[in-house]
Every structure is written in structure tokens, then in C-alpha cells.
CSV table of C-alpha atoms in Angstrom, one decimal:
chain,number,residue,atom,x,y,z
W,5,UNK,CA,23.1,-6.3,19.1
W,6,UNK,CA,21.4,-8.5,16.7
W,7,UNK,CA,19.8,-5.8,14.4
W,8,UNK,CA,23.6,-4.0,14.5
W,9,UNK,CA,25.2,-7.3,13.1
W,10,UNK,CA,22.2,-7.8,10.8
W,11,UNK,CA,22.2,-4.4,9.0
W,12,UNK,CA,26.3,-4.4,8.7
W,13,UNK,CA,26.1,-7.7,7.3
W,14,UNK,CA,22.9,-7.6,4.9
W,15,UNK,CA,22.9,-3.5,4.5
W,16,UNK,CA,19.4,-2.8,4.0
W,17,UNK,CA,17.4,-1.5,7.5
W,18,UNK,CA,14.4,-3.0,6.8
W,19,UNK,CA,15.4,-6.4,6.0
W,20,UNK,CA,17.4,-6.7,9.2
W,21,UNK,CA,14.6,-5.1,11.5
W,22,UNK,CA,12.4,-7.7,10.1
W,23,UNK,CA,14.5,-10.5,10.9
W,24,UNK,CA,15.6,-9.2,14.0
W,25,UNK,CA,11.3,-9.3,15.2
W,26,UNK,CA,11.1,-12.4,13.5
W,27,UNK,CA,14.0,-14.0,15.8
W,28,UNK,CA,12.7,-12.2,19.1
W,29,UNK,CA,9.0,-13.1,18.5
W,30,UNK,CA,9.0,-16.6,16.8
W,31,UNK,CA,9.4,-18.1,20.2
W,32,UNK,CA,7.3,-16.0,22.4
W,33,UNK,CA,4.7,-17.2,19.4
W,34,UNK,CA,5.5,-20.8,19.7
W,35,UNK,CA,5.3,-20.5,23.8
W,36,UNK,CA,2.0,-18.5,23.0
W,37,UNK,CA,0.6,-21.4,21.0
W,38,UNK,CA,1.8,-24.2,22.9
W,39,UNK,CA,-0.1,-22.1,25.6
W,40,UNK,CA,-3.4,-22.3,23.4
W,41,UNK,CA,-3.0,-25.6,22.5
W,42,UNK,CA,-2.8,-27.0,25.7
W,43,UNK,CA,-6.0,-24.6,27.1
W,44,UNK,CA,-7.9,-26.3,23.8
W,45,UNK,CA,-6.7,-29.8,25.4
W,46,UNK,CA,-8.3,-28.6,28.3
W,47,UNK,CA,-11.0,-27.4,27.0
W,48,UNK,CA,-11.9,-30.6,25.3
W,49,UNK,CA,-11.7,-32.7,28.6
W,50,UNK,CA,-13.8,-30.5,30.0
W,51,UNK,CA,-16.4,-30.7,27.2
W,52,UNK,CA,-15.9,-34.9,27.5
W,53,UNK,CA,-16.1,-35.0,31.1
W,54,UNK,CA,-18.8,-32.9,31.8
W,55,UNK,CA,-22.7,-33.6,31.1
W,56,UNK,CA,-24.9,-31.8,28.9
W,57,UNK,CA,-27.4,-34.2,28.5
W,58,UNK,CA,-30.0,-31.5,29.7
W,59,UNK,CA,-29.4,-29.7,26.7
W,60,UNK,CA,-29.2,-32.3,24.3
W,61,UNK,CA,-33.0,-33.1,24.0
W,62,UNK,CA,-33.3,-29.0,23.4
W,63,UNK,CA,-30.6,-29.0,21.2
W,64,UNK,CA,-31.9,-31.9,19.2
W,65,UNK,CA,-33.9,-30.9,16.5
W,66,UNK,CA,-31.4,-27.8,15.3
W,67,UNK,CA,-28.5,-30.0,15.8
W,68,UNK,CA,-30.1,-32.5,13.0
W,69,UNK,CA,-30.7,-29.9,10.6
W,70,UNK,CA,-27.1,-28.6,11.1
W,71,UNK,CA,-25.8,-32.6,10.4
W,72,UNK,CA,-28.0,-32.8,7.6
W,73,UNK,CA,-26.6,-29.9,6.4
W,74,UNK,CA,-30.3,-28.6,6.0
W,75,UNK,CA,-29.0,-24.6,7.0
W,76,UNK,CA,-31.8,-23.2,4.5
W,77,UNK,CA,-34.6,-25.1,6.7
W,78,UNK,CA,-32.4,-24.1,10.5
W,79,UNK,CA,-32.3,-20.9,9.1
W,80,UNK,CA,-36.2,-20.5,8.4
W,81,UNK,CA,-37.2,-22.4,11.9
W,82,UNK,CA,-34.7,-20.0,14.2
W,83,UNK,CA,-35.2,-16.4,11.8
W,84,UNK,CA,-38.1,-16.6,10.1
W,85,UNK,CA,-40.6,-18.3,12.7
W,86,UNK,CA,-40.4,-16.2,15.4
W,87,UNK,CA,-43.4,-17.5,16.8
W,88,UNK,CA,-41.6,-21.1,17.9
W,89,UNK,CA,-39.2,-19.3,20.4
W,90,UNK,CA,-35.8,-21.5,21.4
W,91,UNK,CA,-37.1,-23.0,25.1
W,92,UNK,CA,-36.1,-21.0,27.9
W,93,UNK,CA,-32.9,-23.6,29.0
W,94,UNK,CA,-31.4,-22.9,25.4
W,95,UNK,CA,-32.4,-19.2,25.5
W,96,UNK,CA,-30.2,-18.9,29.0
W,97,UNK,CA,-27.3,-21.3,27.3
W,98,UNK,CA,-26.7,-18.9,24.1
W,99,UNK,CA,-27.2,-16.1,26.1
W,100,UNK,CA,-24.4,-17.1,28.4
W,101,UNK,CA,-22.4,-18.8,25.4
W,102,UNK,CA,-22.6,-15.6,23.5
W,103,UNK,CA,-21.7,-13.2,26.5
W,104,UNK,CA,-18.6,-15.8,26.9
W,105,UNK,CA,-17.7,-15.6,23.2
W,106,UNK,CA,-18.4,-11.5,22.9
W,107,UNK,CA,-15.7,-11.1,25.7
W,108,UNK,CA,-13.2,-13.5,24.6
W,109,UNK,CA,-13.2,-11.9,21.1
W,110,UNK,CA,-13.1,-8.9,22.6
W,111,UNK,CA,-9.8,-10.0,24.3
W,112,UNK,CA,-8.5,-11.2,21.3
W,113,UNK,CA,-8.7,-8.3,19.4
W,114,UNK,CA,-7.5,-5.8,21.9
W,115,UNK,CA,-4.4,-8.3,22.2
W,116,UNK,CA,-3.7,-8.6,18.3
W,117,UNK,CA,-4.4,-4.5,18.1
W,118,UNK,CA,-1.5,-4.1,21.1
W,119,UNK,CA,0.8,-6.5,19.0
W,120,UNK,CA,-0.1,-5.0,15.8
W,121,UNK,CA,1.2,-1.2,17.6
W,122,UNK,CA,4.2,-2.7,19.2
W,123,UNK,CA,5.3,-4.5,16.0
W,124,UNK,CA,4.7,-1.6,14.0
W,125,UNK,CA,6.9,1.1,17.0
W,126,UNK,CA,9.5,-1.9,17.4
W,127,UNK,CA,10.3,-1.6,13.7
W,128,UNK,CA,10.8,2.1,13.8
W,129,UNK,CA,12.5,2.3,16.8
W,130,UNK,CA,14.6,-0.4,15.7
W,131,UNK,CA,15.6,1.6,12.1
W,132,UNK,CA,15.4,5.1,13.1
W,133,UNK,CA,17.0,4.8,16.5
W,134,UNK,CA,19.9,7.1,15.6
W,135,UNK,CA,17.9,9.6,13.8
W,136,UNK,CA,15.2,9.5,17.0
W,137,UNK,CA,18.9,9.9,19.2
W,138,UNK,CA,20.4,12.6,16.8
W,139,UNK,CA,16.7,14.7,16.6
W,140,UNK,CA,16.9,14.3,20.7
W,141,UNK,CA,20.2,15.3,20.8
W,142,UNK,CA,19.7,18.7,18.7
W,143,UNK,CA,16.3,19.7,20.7
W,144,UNK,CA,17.5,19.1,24.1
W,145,UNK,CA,21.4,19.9,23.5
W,146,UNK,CA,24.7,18.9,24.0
W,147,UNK,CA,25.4,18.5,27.9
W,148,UNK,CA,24.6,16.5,30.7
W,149,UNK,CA,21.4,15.2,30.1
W,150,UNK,CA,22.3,13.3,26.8
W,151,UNK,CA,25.7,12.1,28.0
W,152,UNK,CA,23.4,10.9,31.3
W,153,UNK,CA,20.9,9.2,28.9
W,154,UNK,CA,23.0,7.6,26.2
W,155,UNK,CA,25.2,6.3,29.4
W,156,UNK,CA,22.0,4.6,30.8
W,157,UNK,CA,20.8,3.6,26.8
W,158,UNK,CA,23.9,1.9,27.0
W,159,UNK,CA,23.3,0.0,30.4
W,160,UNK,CA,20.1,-1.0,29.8
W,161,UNK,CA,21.0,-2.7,26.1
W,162,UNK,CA,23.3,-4.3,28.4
W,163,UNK,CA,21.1,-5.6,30.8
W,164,UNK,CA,18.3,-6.6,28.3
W,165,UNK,CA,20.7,-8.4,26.3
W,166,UNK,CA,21.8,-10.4,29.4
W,167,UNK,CA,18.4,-11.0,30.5
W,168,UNK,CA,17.3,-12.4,26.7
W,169,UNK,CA,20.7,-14.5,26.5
W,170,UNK,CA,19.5,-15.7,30.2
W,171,UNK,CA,16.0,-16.6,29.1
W,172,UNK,CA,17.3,-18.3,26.1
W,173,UNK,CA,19.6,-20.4,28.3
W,174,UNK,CA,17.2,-21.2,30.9
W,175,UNK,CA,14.8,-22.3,28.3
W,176,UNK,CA,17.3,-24.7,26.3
W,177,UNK,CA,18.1,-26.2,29.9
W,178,UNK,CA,14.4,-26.5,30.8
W,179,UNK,CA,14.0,-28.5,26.9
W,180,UNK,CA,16.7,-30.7,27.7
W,181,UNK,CA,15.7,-31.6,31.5
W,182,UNK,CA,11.8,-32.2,30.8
């Protein structure tokens, strides 16, 4: 219902599919990053609660170079001195660190990938959603099955609308009592 009342009033497609994502996702996004914002909260008592004292003293001398901001020097005592190996306790630390990291960029990616593929379908499906009903209607013909489908088309805009509008609702309330 949106898009419909965006593209009479602004009549160009493109424009009003765009806004029409941009007023569905903005708040998933905002629920999304108060979501990460609060995990980085976490995160950081977690990191100021917890001791890694035993790591410290390991840590030490690359951590000085770092504040320094010697990288040239860090970079020749970890890359080009192979024969001073990281001690075994930091070896097992970025290991585990870097297994950690590999599988939450992993994550991250396949999530912004899926986004990126139902952004770009939404917007199609969105503009073209008469010509994708029209090209339907031609293949399958005129009868029973497209009456049958453009009756439950109907229903479910009906009951996806109700369920947004009842989200949206529930959410304002929720705002206003917490």
C-alpha cells in the first residue's frame, strides 16, 4: 500500500520503491544496531571484568612497539625474524582470536550478501509486480488458478499489512512504557 500511494503521488517507480525500502528497513536497521551496540557494551564489560594479565607480560614488548607507533620495527620482529617465534600462550591466543574473527567475518558477509539479494529482488518485485502478474497470467492462462492466486495475493497484502501496522503499534507502545 505504501509503494501504491508513493508512485501515484510522485510518478516515477524507482523513486517510490526506494523510499518505500527505505521506510520498511530504516527501523529494522536501527533495531539491528541498537542490537550491536548493546552486544559491543557487553563486550566491553566483559573485556574490563575479566583478567588477561597472563597475557600481558607476552603481549608486552609488541604492544610497546604498536604505542610507539614503531610498526616498521613490529613488523621486522613478527615477519622478518622468524627465528624469535611468538611464545606458545600467544601462539594459542591468535590462533583462537583469529579462528573467532575468520567465522564472525564470515557471518557478516554472508549476512550483508543475503541483504544485498533481497534489497536488490524487493526492488524488482516491488516495480515490476504487474508485469511479473501480467507475464504469469499469459503463460499459465486465464482460469482458475490466476483468479485463485490473485484472490490469495490479495489476502496475504492484507494480512502483512495488518501484521507491519501491528508491529509498528506494538513498538510505539513498548517506546512509550519503557
Amino acid at each position: 500500500p505504501l509503494y501504491a500511494r508513493l508512485n501515484s503521488a510522485l510518478d516515477h517507480p524507482n523513486l517510490a520503491v526506494t523510499l518505500t525500502l527505505v521506510a520498511i528497513v530504516a527501523p529494522i536497521l536501527l533495531v539491528v544496531g541498537y542490537g550491536f551496540l548493546q552486544a559491543l557494551i557487553e563486550v566491553d564489560q566483559f573485556l574490563a571484568t575479566h583478567s588477561l594479565e597472563g597475557y600481558r607480560r607476552y603481549l608486552q614488548p609488541y604492544l610497546s612497539l604498536v604505542r610507539s607507533g614503531q610498526l616498521r620495527q613490529l613488523w621486522s620482529t613478527v615477519v622478518d625474524d622468524p627465528s624469535q617465534p611468538l611464545p606458545l600462550p600467544v601462539q594459542q591466543l591468535v590462533g583462537r582470536l583469529f579462528g573467532q574473527l575468520s567465522t564472525i567475518f564470515g557471518l557478516v558477509v554472508t549476512v550483508l550478501g543475503h541483504l544485498f539479494l533481497l534489497s536488490v529482488f524487493l526492488f524488482y518485485f516491488l516495480r515490476d509486480d504487474h508485469k511479473l502478474a501480467a507475464w504469469f497470467a499469459r503463460s499459465v492462462g486465464h482460469g482458475r488458478v490466476v483468479g485463485f492466486l490473485s484472490a490469495v495475493d490479495d489476502d496475504l497484502e492484507t494480512v502483512f499489512f495488518s501484521n507491519l501496522v501491528i508491529v509498528a503499534v506494538s513498538g510505539g507502545i513498548a517506546t512509550v512504557t519503557f
